Amino acid sequence: MVSGKTAVATGSNSGIGLGIAEEFAKAGMNVVINSFSDREEDHAIAKKVSDETGAKVIYIKADMSKGDECAALIEKTKEVFGSVDILVNNAGIQYVGPVEEFPEEKWDAIIAINLSSAFHTIKAALPIMREKGWGRIINIASAHGLTASPYKSAYVAAKHGVVGLTKTIALETAEVDITCNAICPGYVMTPLVESQIPEQMKAHNMNREDVLRNVMLTRQPSREMATTEQLGGTALFLATDHAKQITGTTISVDGGWTAL
Ligand code: NAD
């Protein structure tokens, strides 16, 4: 029974994180939406999800590149809702370039946001979960947590790190009702991905369907992107008691990418 539980999802004012927040709110959880900005529209996103679902949904600003703000996000969630039952580490950024030209500050930012933030939030949330004797930690890794691509050194290293962290936390919590798993999406249709389609159509002189099939999804055997709703549904399943014995593992949502 997840209704009434409190979930916090990092980097959730758009894309996959927002899809997860929406599915959690529909299931009756209290939900904290997060990003590094503090604009009216961030709070409006939380209000919209709350209005649509009837769940308590709030926005808390915290920059996941900073360890103290990661911990503060967990503390504030506990202050507002009294607990942190489900933690989704989703915040992530990308930079693409050959390693010889990869800017140091991009490497540092990707490792901080995509990997170290999960360490900091988990460190802050675990004592709260242990006190309650229940918790679910869901890390959004990637197909790039299991395989590599050229020019994505920092991203691939961070996502492999997330998978390793997931296994370690699962072992450290194995004897209590706390699980830690990683979801490994392939391509997911988010506003960011959607916005790249017109320029790809222009660059390759192709229609939308051909761009998706023959340019963007060549590594995804289904030739179809996953949706943020599907990612939300997968995370929701991991949060339930049905998934109690699923821990320390990866769940691929990649249309067969990593089966190749
Ligand atoms: P997105 O850009 O829509 O979402 C990223 C989120 O992280 C945003 O809400 C952004 O505000 C937030 N964020 C960025 N820097 C932050 C910071 N310093 N502090 C707090 N929040 C910060 O992208 P998305 O595709 O929804 O990606 C979400 C996660 O899913 C990422 O970890 C990404 O690596 C992973 N992923 C995405 C895909 C895909 O195809 N979209 C595939 C595999 C994995």
PDB file of C-alpha atoms and ligand atoms in Angstrom:
ATOM      1  CA  MET A   1       0.000   0.000   0.000  1.00  0.00           C
ATOM      2  CA  VAL A   2       1.785   3.139  -1.170  1.00  0.00           C
ATOM      3  CA  SER A   3      -1.058   5.589  -0.574  1.00  0.00           C
ATOM      4  CA  GLY A   4      -0.156   8.064   2.167  1.00  0.00           C
ATOM      5  CA  LYS A   5       3.575   7.382   1.886  1.00  0.00           C
ATOM      6  CA  THR A   6       5.969  10.241   1.240  1.00  0.00           C
ATOM      7  CA  ALA A   7       8.161  10.307  -1.864  1.00  0.00           C
ATOM      8  CA  VAL A   8      10.838  12.699  -2.980  1.00  0.00           C
ATOM      9  CA  ALA A   9      12.125  12.704  -6.553  1.00  0.00           C
ATOM     10  CA  THR A  10      15.210  14.744  -7.411  1.00  0.00           C
ATOM     11  CA  GLY A  11      15.237  16.681 -10.689  1.00  0.00           C
ATOM     12  CA  SER A  12      11.512  16.260 -11.169  1.00  0.00           C
ATOM     13  CA  ASN A  13      10.224  19.536 -12.615  1.00  0.00           C
ATOM     14  CA  SER A  14      10.386  17.986 -16.107  1.00  0.00           C
ATOM     15  CA  GLY A  15      10.824  14.761 -18.077  1.00  0.00           C
ATOM     16  CA  ILE A  16      11.120  11.392 -16.380  1.00  0.00           C
ATOM     17  CA  GLY A  17      11.184  12.820 -12.846  1.00  0.00           C
ATOM     18  CA  LEU A  18       7.910  14.625 -13.434  1.00  0.00           C
ATOM     19  CA  GLY A  19       6.403  11.471 -14.966  1.00  0.00           C
ATOM     20  CA  ILE A  20       7.353   9.582 -11.801  1.00  0.00           C
ATOM     21  CA  ALA A  21       5.990  12.359  -9.550  1.00  0.00           C
ATOM     22  CA  GLU A  22       2.679  12.237 -11.460  1.00  0.00           C
ATOM     23  CA  GLU A  23       2.300   8.452 -11.169  1.00  0.00           C
ATOM     24  CA  PHE A  24       3.182   8.606  -7.448  1.00  0.00           C
ATOM     25  CA  ALA A  25       0.640  11.384  -6.849  1.00  0.00           C
ATOM     26  CA  LYS A  26      -2.037   9.396  -8.721  1.00  0.00           C
ATOM     27  CA  ALA A  27      -1.294   6.531  -6.319  1.00  0.00           C
ATOM     28  CA  GLY A  28      -2.023   8.836  -3.371  1.00  0.00           C
ATOM     29  CA  MET A  29       1.508   9.509  -2.156  1.00  0.00           C
ATOM     30  CA  ASN A  30       2.695  12.829  -0.757  1.00  0.00           C
ATOM     31  CA  VAL A  31       5.225  13.975  -3.339  1.00  0.00           C
ATOM     32  CA  VAL A  32       8.138  16.405  -3.294  1.00  0.00           C
ATOM     33  CA  ILE A  33       9.115  17.767  -6.698  1.00  0.00           C
ATOM     34  CA  ASN A  34      12.641  19.207  -6.884  1.00  0.00           C
ATOM     35  CA  SER A  35      15.076  21.084  -9.056  1.00  0.00           C
ATOM     36  CA  PHE A  36      17.799  23.711  -8.610  1.00  0.00           C
ATOM     37  CA  SER A  37      15.637  26.689  -9.667  1.00  0.00           C
ATOM     38  CA  ASP A  38      13.038  28.517  -7.584  1.00  0.00           C
ATOM     39  CA  ARG A  39      10.676  30.002 -10.168  1.00  0.00           C
ATOM     40  CA  GLU A  40       6.948  30.508  -9.893  1.00  0.00           C
ATOM     41  CA  GLU A  41       6.498  27.893 -12.609  1.00  0.00           C
ATOM     42  CA  ASP A  42       8.295  25.273 -10.484  1.00  0.00           C
ATOM     43  CA  HIS A  43       5.732  25.721  -7.714  1.00  0.00           C
ATOM     44  CA  ALA A  44       2.963  25.855 -10.346  1.00  0.00           C
ATOM     45  CA  ILE A  45       4.033  22.412 -11.639  1.00  0.00           C
ATOM     46  CA  ALA A  46       3.632  20.963  -8.136  1.00  0.00           C
ATOM     47  CA  LYS A  47       0.252  22.689  -7.715  1.00  0.00           C
ATOM     48  CA  LYS A  48      -0.971  21.336 -11.076  1.00  0.00           C
ATOM     49  CA  VAL A  49      -0.052  17.748 -10.142  1.00  0.00           C
ATOM     50  CA  SER A  50      -1.726  18.251  -6.765  1.00  0.00           C
ATOM     51  CA  ASP A  51      -4.887  19.725  -8.340  1.00  0.00           C
ATOM     52  CA  GLU A  52      -5.104  16.897 -10.878  1.00  0.00           C
ATOM     53  CA  THR A  53      -4.615  14.071  -8.400  1.00  0.00           C
ATOM     54  CA  GLY A  54      -5.796  15.388  -5.031  1.00  0.00           C
ATOM     55  CA  ALA A  55      -2.432  14.378  -3.535  1.00  0.00           C
ATOM     56  CA  LYS A  56      -0.223  16.647  -1.436  1.00  0.00           C
ATOM     57  CA  VAL A  57       2.502  17.762  -3.831  1.00  0.00           C
ATOM     58  CA  ILE A  58       5.031  20.471  -3.060  1.00  0.00           C
ATOM     59  CA  TYR A  59       8.137  21.888  -4.720  1.00  0.00           C
ATOM     60  CA  ILE A  60      11.423  22.186  -2.823  1.00  0.00           C
ATOM     61  CA  LYS A  61      14.432  23.881  -4.392  1.00  0.00           C
ATOM     62  CA  ALA A  62      17.783  22.143  -3.869  1.00  0.00           C
ATOM     63  CA  ASP A  63      20.831  22.017  -6.110  1.00  0.00           C
ATOM     64  CA  MET A  64      21.865  18.382  -6.524  1.00  0.00           C
ATOM     65  CA  SER A  65      25.422  19.417  -7.410  1.00  0.00           C
ATOM     66  CA  LYS A  66      25.895  20.388  -3.743  1.00  0.00           C
ATOM     67  CA  GLY A  67      26.052  17.745  -1.023  1.00  0.00           C
ATOM     68  CA  ASP A  68      24.620  19.972   1.724  1.00  0.00           C
ATOM     69  CA  GLU A  69      21.593  20.871  -0.450  1.00  0.00           C
ATOM     70  CA  CYS A  70      20.972  17.170  -1.184  1.00  0.00           C
ATOM     71  CA  ALA A  71      20.828  16.502   2.559  1.00  0.00           C
ATOM     72  CA  ALA A  72      18.679  19.612   3.126  1.00  0.00           C
ATOM     73  CA  LEU A  73      16.118  18.339   0.575  1.00  0.00           C
ATOM     74  CA  ILE A  74      15.660  15.174   2.624  1.00  0.00           C
ATOM     75  CA  GLU A  75      15.502  17.096   5.922  1.00  0.00           C
ATOM     76  CA  LYS A  76      12.906  19.562   4.571  1.00  0.00           C
ATOM     77  CA  THR A  77      10.786  16.699   3.207  1.00  0.00           C
ATOM     78  CA  LYS A  78      10.797  15.115   6.680  1.00  0.00           C
ATOM     79  CA  GLU A  79       9.931  18.465   8.275  1.00  0.00           C
ATOM     80  CA  VAL A  80       6.901  18.927   5.984  1.00  0.00           C
ATOM     81  CA  PHE A  81       5.549  15.370   5.751  1.00  0.00           C
ATOM     82  CA  GLY A  82       7.059  13.652   8.806  1.00  0.00           C
ATOM     83  CA  SER A  83       8.987  11.013   6.839  1.00  0.00           C
ATOM     84  CA  VAL A  84      10.818  10.074   3.672  1.00  0.00           C
ATOM     85  CA  ASP A  85       9.581   6.665   2.541  1.00  0.00           C
ATOM     86  CA  ILE A  86      10.511   6.602  -1.125  1.00  0.00           C
ATOM     87  CA  LEU A  87      13.548   8.309  -2.590  1.00  0.00           C
ATOM     88  CA  VAL A  88      13.982   8.600  -6.345  1.00  0.00           C
ATOM     89  CA  ASN A  89      17.393   9.806  -7.487  1.00  0.00           C
ATOM     90  CA  ASN A  90      16.637  11.116 -10.951  1.00  0.00           C
ATOM     91  CA  ALA A  91      18.448  14.446 -11.470  1.00  0.00           C
ATOM     92  CA  GLY A  92      20.860  14.216 -14.349  1.00  0.00           C
ATOM     93  CA  ILE A  93      22.691  16.150 -17.031  1.00  0.00           C
ATOM     94  CA  GLN A  94      24.622  15.177 -20.141  1.00  0.00           C
ATOM     95  CA  TYR A  95      27.620  16.427 -22.106  1.00  0.00           C
ATOM     96  CA  VAL A  96      28.962  14.801 -25.256  1.00  0.00           C
ATOM     97  CA  GLY A  97      32.551  15.130 -26.482  1.00  0.00           C
ATOM     98  CA  PRO A  98      35.762  13.120 -26.999  1.00  0.00           C
ATOM     99  CA  VAL A  99      37.668  12.558 -23.784  1.00  0.00           C
ATOM    100  CA  GLU A 100      40.712  14.593 -24.909  1.00  0.00           C
ATOM    101  CA  GLU A 101      38.462  17.627 -25.281  1.00  0.00           C
ATOM    102  CA  PHE A 102      36.088  16.914 -22.398  1.00  0.00           C
ATOM    103  CA  PRO A 103      35.984  20.015 -20.160  1.00  0.00           C
ATOM    104  CA  GLU A 104      36.993  19.267 -16.537  1.00  0.00           C
ATOM    105  CA  GLU A 105      34.082  21.300 -15.195  1.00  0.00           C
ATOM    106  CA  LYS A 106      31.599  19.201 -17.251  1.00  0.00           C
ATOM    107  CA  TRP A 107      33.148  15.994 -15.879  1.00  0.00           C
ATOM    108  CA  ASP A 108      32.890  17.333 -12.311  1.00  0.00           C
ATOM    109  CA  ALA A 109      29.296  18.554 -12.766  1.00  0.00           C
ATOM    110  CA  ILE A 110      28.102  15.262 -14.288  1.00  0.00           C
ATOM    111  CA  ILE A 111      29.734  13.167 -11.556  1.00  0.00           C
ATOM    112  CA  ALA A 112      28.293  15.500  -8.869  1.00  0.00           C
ATOM    113  CA  ILE A 113      24.713  15.653 -10.198  1.00  0.00           C
ATOM    114  CA  ASN A 114      24.336  12.184 -11.764  1.00  0.00           C
ATOM    115  CA  LEU A 115      26.237  10.156  -9.128  1.00  0.00           C
ATOM    116  CA  SER A 116      27.328  11.922  -5.930  1.00  0.00           C
ATOM    117  CA  SER A 117      23.872  13.440  -5.325  1.00  0.00           C
ATOM    118  CA  ALA A 118      22.503   9.902  -4.910  1.00  0.00           C
ATOM    119  CA  PHE A 119      25.149   9.181  -2.256  1.00  0.00           C
ATOM    120  CA  HIS A 120      24.224  12.357  -0.352  1.00  0.00           C
ATOM    121  CA  THR A 121      20.429  11.865  -0.509  1.00  0.00           C
ATOM    122  CA  ILE A 122      20.683   8.179   0.417  1.00  0.00           C
ATOM    123  CA  LYS A 123      23.000   8.988   3.341  1.00  0.00           C
ATOM    124  CA  ALA A 124      20.457  11.508   4.644  1.00  0.00           C
ATOM    125  CA  ALA A 125      17.346   9.390   3.970  1.00  0.00           C
ATOM    126  CA  LEU A 126      18.486   5.973   5.232  1.00  0.00           C
ATOM    127  CA  PRO A 127      18.372   6.795   8.977  1.00  0.00           C
ATOM    128  CA  ILE A 128      14.768   8.004   8.503  1.00  0.00           C
ATOM    129  CA  MET A 129      13.849   4.813   6.608  1.00  0.00           C
ATOM    130  CA  ARG A 130      15.621   2.587   9.143  1.00  0.00           C
ATOM    131  CA  GLU A 131      13.722   4.234  11.999  1.00  0.00           C
ATOM    132  CA  LYS A 132      10.450   3.346  10.248  1.00  0.00           C
ATOM    133  CA  GLY A 133      11.699  -0.059   9.148  1.00  0.00           C
ATOM    134  CA  TRP A 134      10.539   0.567   5.572  1.00  0.00           C
ATOM    135  CA  GLY A 135      11.936   2.332   2.560  1.00  0.00           C
ATOM    136  CA  ARG A 136      12.339   2.252  -1.191  1.00  0.00           C
ATOM    137  CA  ILE A 137      15.301   3.779  -3.010  1.00  0.00           C
ATOM    138  CA  ILE A 138      14.987   3.988  -6.786  1.00  0.00           C
ATOM    139  CA  ASN A 139      17.923   5.286  -8.776  1.00  0.00           C
ATOM    140  CA  ILE A 140      17.379   6.359 -12.368  1.00  0.00           C
ATOM    141  CA  ALA A 141      20.482   5.079 -14.120  1.00  0.00           C
ATOM    142  CA  SER A 142      20.447   4.415 -17.885  1.00  0.00           C
ATOM    143  CA  ALA A 143      21.203   1.833 -20.560  1.00  0.00           C
ATOM    144  CA  HIS A 144      24.518   3.693 -20.236  1.00  0.00           C
ATOM    145  CA  GLY A 145      24.794   2.247 -16.709  1.00  0.00           C
ATOM    146  CA  LEU A 146      25.198  -1.161 -18.359  1.00  0.00           C
ATOM    147  CA  THR A 147      26.815  -0.404 -21.722  1.00  0.00           C
ATOM    148  CA  ALA A 148      28.918   2.424 -23.149  1.00  0.00           C
ATOM    149  CA  SER A 149      28.861   4.804 -26.094  1.00  0.00           C
ATOM    150  CA  PRO A 150      31.763   6.905 -27.331  1.00  0.00           C
ATOM    151  CA  TYR A 151      31.961  10.577 -26.323  1.00  0.00           C
ATOM    152  CA  LYS A 152      29.892  10.145 -23.159  1.00  0.00           C
ATOM    153  CA  SER A 153      32.745   9.347 -20.740  1.00  0.00           C
ATOM    154  CA  ALA A 154      31.408  11.225 -17.714  1.00  0.00           C
ATOM    155  CA  TYR A 155      27.786  10.160 -18.216  1.00  0.00           C
ATOM    156  CA  VAL A 156      28.664   6.477 -18.730  1.00  0.00           C
ATOM    157  CA  ALA A 157      31.060   6.514 -15.751  1.00  0.00           C
ATOM    158  CA  ALA A 158      28.456   8.188 -13.527  1.00  0.00           C
ATOM    159  CA  LYS A 159      25.652   5.823 -14.559  1.00  0.00           C
ATOM    160  CA  HIS A 160      27.846   2.731 -14.048  1.00  0.00           C
ATOM    161  CA  GLY A 161      28.646   4.256 -10.645  1.00  0.00           C
ATOM    162  CA  VAL A 162      24.940   4.563  -9.870  1.00  0.00           C
ATOM    163  CA  VAL A 163      24.472   0.862 -10.620  1.00  0.00           C
ATOM    164  CA  GLY A 164      27.388  -0.010  -8.292  1.00  0.00           C
ATOM    165  CA  LEU A 165      26.034   2.263  -5.559  1.00  0.00           C
ATOM    166  CA  THR A 166      22.610   0.611  -5.953  1.00  0.00           C
ATOM    167  CA  LYS A 167      24.047  -2.865  -5.326  1.00  0.00           C
ATOM    168  CA  THR A 168      26.050  -1.692  -2.306  1.00  0.00           C
ATOM    169  CA  ILE A 169      23.085   0.044  -0.641  1.00  0.00           C
ATOM    170  CA  ALA A 170      20.933  -3.044  -1.287  1.00  0.00           C
ATOM    171  CA  LEU A 171      23.451  -5.213   0.576  1.00  0.00           C
ATOM    172  CA  GLU A 172      23.681  -2.745   3.467  1.00  0.00           C
ATOM    173  CA  THR A 173      19.877  -2.748   3.854  1.00  0.00           C
ATOM    174  CA  ALA A 174      19.136  -6.363   2.878  1.00  0.00           C
ATOM    175  CA  GLU A 175      17.814  -7.483   6.269  1.00  0.00           C
ATOM    176  CA  VAL A 176      15.252  -4.706   6.657  1.00  0.00           C
ATOM    177  CA  ASP A 177      12.278  -3.827   4.456  1.00  0.00           C
ATOM    178  CA  ILE A 178      14.298  -1.288   2.520  1.00  0.00           C
ATOM    179  CA  THR A 179      15.149  -1.940  -1.108  1.00  0.00           C
ATOM    180  CA  CYS A 180      17.436  -0.154  -3.536  1.00  0.00           C
ATOM    181  CA  ASN A 181      17.166  -0.673  -7.280  1.00  0.00           C
ATOM    182  CA  ALA A 182      18.143   1.089 -10.469  1.00  0.00           C
ATOM    183  CA  ILE A 183      15.938   1.678 -13.487  1.00  0.00           C
ATOM    184  CA  CYS A 184      17.918   1.733 -16.738  1.00  0.00           C
ATOM    185  CA  PRO A 185      15.981   3.531 -19.470  1.00  0.00           C
ATOM    186  CA  GLY A 186      16.980   3.580 -23.107  1.00  0.00           C
ATOM    187  CA  TYR A 187      15.540   6.481 -25.063  1.00  0.00           C
ATOM    188  CA  VAL A 188      12.569   8.114 -23.361  1.00  0.00           C
ATOM    189  CA  MET A 189      10.340  10.677 -25.029  1.00  0.00           C
ATOM    190  CA  THR A 190      10.806  13.774 -22.872  1.00  0.00           C
ATOM    191  CA  PRO A 191      10.315  17.432 -23.874  1.00  0.00           C
ATOM    192  CA  LEU A 192      14.105  17.681 -24.327  1.00  0.00           C
ATOM    193  CA  VAL A 193      14.234  14.708 -26.715  1.00  0.00           C
ATOM    194  CA  GLU A 194      11.077  15.900 -28.500  1.00  0.00           C
ATOM    195  CA  SER A 195      12.678  19.293 -29.107  1.00  0.00           C
ATOM    196  CA  GLN A 196      15.620  17.646 -30.929  1.00  0.00           C
ATOM    197  CA  ILE A 197      13.410  15.950 -33.538  1.00  0.00           C
ATOM    198  CA  PRO A 198      12.755  18.980 -35.826  1.00  0.00           C
ATOM    199  CA  GLU A 199      16.480  19.793 -36.137  1.00  0.00           C
ATOM    200  CA  GLN A 200      17.260  16.127 -36.892  1.00  0.00           C
ATOM    201  CA  MET A 201      14.504  16.107 -39.546  1.00  0.00           C
ATOM    202  CA  LYS A 202      16.121  19.137 -41.141  1.00  0.00           C
ATOM    203  CA  ALA A 203      19.691  17.840 -40.860  1.00  0.00           C
ATOM    204  CA  HIS A 204      18.839  14.448 -42.419  1.00  0.00           C
ATOM    205  CA  ASN A 205      16.052  15.635 -44.719  1.00  0.00           C
ATOM    206  CA  MET A 206      13.770  12.970 -43.281  1.00  0.00           C
ATOM    207  CA  ASN A 207      10.257  12.870 -41.871  1.00  0.00           C
ATOM    208  CA  ARG A 208       9.646  12.415 -38.154  1.00  0.00           C
ATOM    209  CA  GLU A 209       9.087   8.664 -38.339  1.00  0.00           C
ATOM    210  CA  ASP A 210      12.306   8.062 -40.327  1.00  0.00           C
ATOM    211  CA  VAL A 211      14.336  10.260 -37.971  1.00  0.00           C
ATOM    212  CA  LEU A 212      13.056   8.312 -34.976  1.00  0.00           C
ATOM    213  CA  ARG A 213      13.525   4.910 -36.629  1.00  0.00           C
ATOM    214  CA  ASN A 214      16.739   5.375 -38.574  1.00  0.00           C
ATOM    215  CA  VAL A 215      18.628   8.083 -36.685  1.00  0.00           C
ATOM    216  CA  MET A 216      17.636   8.325 -33.037  1.00  0.00           C
ATOM    217  CA  LEU A 217      16.546   4.767 -32.252  1.00  0.00           C
ATOM    218  CA  THR A 218      19.117   2.677 -34.107  1.00  0.00           C
ATOM    219  CA  ARG A 219      20.243   1.123 -30.789  1.00  0.00           C
ATOM    220  CA  GLN A 220      16.723   0.556 -29.472  1.00  0.00           C
ATOM    221  CA  PRO A 221      15.394  -2.629 -31.155  1.00  0.00           C
ATOM    222  CA  SER A 222      11.742  -1.739 -30.468  1.00  0.00           C
ATOM    223  CA  ARG A 223      12.324   1.448 -32.551  1.00  0.00           C
ATOM    224  CA  GLU A 224      10.021   3.129 -30.101  1.00  0.00           C
ATOM    225  CA  MET A 225      10.818   5.445 -27.211  1.00  0.00           C
ATOM    226  CA  ALA A 226       9.593   4.673 -23.732  1.00  0.00           C
ATOM    227  CA  THR A 227       7.224   7.230 -22.210  1.00  0.00           C
ATOM    228  CA  THR A 228       7.616   9.119 -18.947  1.00  0.00           C
ATOM    229  CA  GLU A 229       4.372   7.422 -17.843  1.00  0.00           C
ATOM    230  CA  GLN A 230       5.943   3.993 -18.363  1.00  0.00           C
ATOM    231  CA  LEU A 231       8.945   5.067 -16.304  1.00  0.00           C
ATOM    232  CA  GLY A 232       6.555   6.341 -13.617  1.00  0.00           C
ATOM    233  CA  GLY A 233       4.740   2.991 -13.641  1.00  0.00           C
ATOM    234  CA  THR A 234       8.000   1.059 -13.291  1.00  0.00           C
ATOM    235  CA  ALA A 235       9.086   3.221 -10.343  1.00  0.00           C
ATOM    236  CA  LEU A 236       5.635   2.835  -8.773  1.00  0.00           C
ATOM    237  CA  PHE A 237       5.908  -0.962  -8.992  1.00  0.00           C
ATOM    238  CA  LEU A 238       9.305  -0.872  -7.248  1.00  0.00           C
ATOM    239  CA  ALA A 239       7.714   1.182  -4.467  1.00  0.00           C
ATOM    240  CA  THR A 240       5.054  -1.440  -3.720  1.00  0.00           C
ATOM    241  CA  ASP A 241       5.199  -4.433  -1.394  1.00  0.00           C
ATOM    242  CA  HIS A 242       5.059  -6.703  -4.472  1.00  0.00           C
ATOM    243  CA  ALA A 243       8.658  -5.627  -5.089  1.00  0.00           C
ATOM    244  CA  LYS A 244       9.844  -6.342  -1.523  1.00  0.00           C
ATOM    245  CA  GLN A 245      12.306  -9.053  -2.609  1.00  0.00           C
ATOM    246  CA  ILE A 246      13.577  -7.068  -5.586  1.00  0.00           C
ATOM    247  CA  THR A 247      16.723  -5.352  -4.412  1.00  0.00           C
ATOM    248  CA  GLY A 248      20.193  -4.583  -5.705  1.00  0.00           C
ATOM    249  CA  THR A 249      19.188  -5.032  -9.303  1.00  0.00           C
ATOM    250  CA  THR A 250      18.634  -3.114 -12.517  1.00  0.00           C
ATOM    251  CA  ILE A 251      15.406  -2.983 -14.484  1.00  0.00           C
ATOM    252  CA  SER A 252      15.920  -2.077 -18.123  1.00  0.00           C
ATOM    253  CA  VAL A 253      13.210  -0.071 -19.851  1.00  0.00           C
ATOM    254  CA  ASP A 254      15.049   0.135 -23.153  1.00  0.00           C
ATOM    255  CA  GLY A 255      13.071  -1.679 -25.872  1.00  0.00           C
ATOM    256  CA  GLY A 256      15.744  -4.408 -25.959  1.00  0.00           C
ATOM    257  CA  TRP A 257      18.861  -2.168 -26.248  1.00  0.00           C
ATOM    258  CA  THR A 258      20.917  -4.065 -23.665  1.00  0.00           C
ATOM    259  CA  ALA A 259      19.745  -7.475 -24.928  1.00  0.00           C
ATOM    260  CA  LEU A 260      21.738  -6.950 -28.124  1.00  0.00           C
TER     261      LEU A 260
HETATM  262  P1  NAD B   1      15.365  16.332 -18.102  1.00  0.00           P
HETATM  263  O1  NAD B   1      16.418  17.298 -18.527  1.00  0.00           O
HETATM  264  O2  NAD B   1      13.968  16.545 -18.545  1.00  0.00           O
HETATM  265  O3  NAD B   1      15.374  16.159 -16.525  1.00  0.00           O
HETATM  266  C1  NAD B   1      16.502  16.345 -15.746  1.00  0.00           C
HETATM  267  C2  NAD B   1      16.050  16.930 -14.445  1.00  0.00           C
HETATM  268  O4  NAD B   1      17.182  17.123 -13.612  1.00  0.00           O
HETATM  269  C3  NAD B   1      15.362  18.281 -14.629  1.00  0.00           C
HETATM  270  O5  NAD B   1      14.240  18.337 -13.780  1.00  0.00           O
HETATM  271  C4  NAD B   1      16.427  19.261 -14.172  1.00  0.00           C
HETATM  272  O6  NAD B   1      15.884  20.447 -13.657  1.00  0.00           O
HETATM  273  C5  NAD B   1      17.104  18.436 -13.099  1.00  0.00           C
HETATM  274  N1  NAD B   1      18.419  18.909 -12.724  1.00  0.00           N
HETATM  275  C6  NAD B   1      19.486  19.183 -13.524  1.00  0.00           C
HETATM  276  N2  NAD B   1      20.505  19.664 -12.787  1.00  0.00           N
HETATM  277  C7  NAD B   1      20.071  19.702 -11.498  1.00  0.00           C
HETATM  278  C8  NAD B   1      20.653  20.117 -10.276  1.00  0.00           C
HETATM  279  N3  NAD B   1      21.895  20.605 -10.217  1.00  0.00           N
HETATM  280  N4  NAD B   1      19.903  20.024  -9.153  1.00  0.00           N
HETATM  281  C9  NAD B   1      18.636  19.560  -9.186  1.00  0.00           C
HETATM  282  N5  NAD B   1      18.037  19.154 -10.325  1.00  0.00           N
HETATM  283  C10 NAD B   1      18.750  19.219 -11.460  1.00  0.00           C
HETATM  284  O7  NAD B   1      15.893  14.897 -18.575  1.00  0.00           O
HETATM  285  P2  NAD B   1      15.284  13.427 -18.408  1.00  0.00           P
HETATM  286  O8  NAD B   1      15.502  12.797 -19.711  1.00  0.00           O
HETATM  287  O9  NAD B   1      13.949  13.436 -17.789  1.00  0.00           O
HETATM  288  O10 NAD B   1      16.359  12.783 -17.409  1.00  0.00           O
HETATM  289  C11 NAD B   1      16.052  12.341 -16.108  1.00  0.00           C
HETATM  290  C12 NAD B   1      17.005  11.223 -15.714  1.00  0.00           C
HETATM  291  O11 NAD B   1      16.817  10.121 -16.577  1.00  0.00           O
HETATM  292  C13 NAD B   1      18.484  11.614 -15.828  1.00  0.00           C
HETATM  293  O12 NAD B   1      19.195  11.055 -14.751  1.00  0.00           O
HETATM  294  C14 NAD B   1      18.895  10.984 -17.140  1.00  0.00           C
HETATM  295  O13 NAD B   1      20.261  10.693 -17.180  1.00  0.00           O
HETATM  296  C15 NAD B   1      18.058   9.726 -17.124  1.00  0.00           C
HETATM  297  N6  NAD B   1      17.850   9.110 -18.448  1.00  0.00           N
HETATM  298  C16 NAD B   1      17.148   9.767 -19.424  1.00  0.00           C
HETATM  299  C17 NAD B   1      16.960   9.145 -20.658  1.00  0.00           C
HETATM  300  C18 NAD B   1      16.163   9.779 -21.780  1.00  0.00           C
HETATM  301  O14 NAD B   1      16.151   9.267 -22.898  1.00  0.00           O
HETATM  302  N7  NAD B   1      15.454  10.869 -21.574  1.00  0.00           N
HETATM  303  C19 NAD B   1      17.504   7.881 -20.870  1.00  0.00           C
HETATM  304  C20 NAD B   1      18.221   7.257 -19.853  1.00  0.00           C
HETATM  305  C21 NAD B   1      18.376   7.875 -18.636  1.00  0.00           C
END
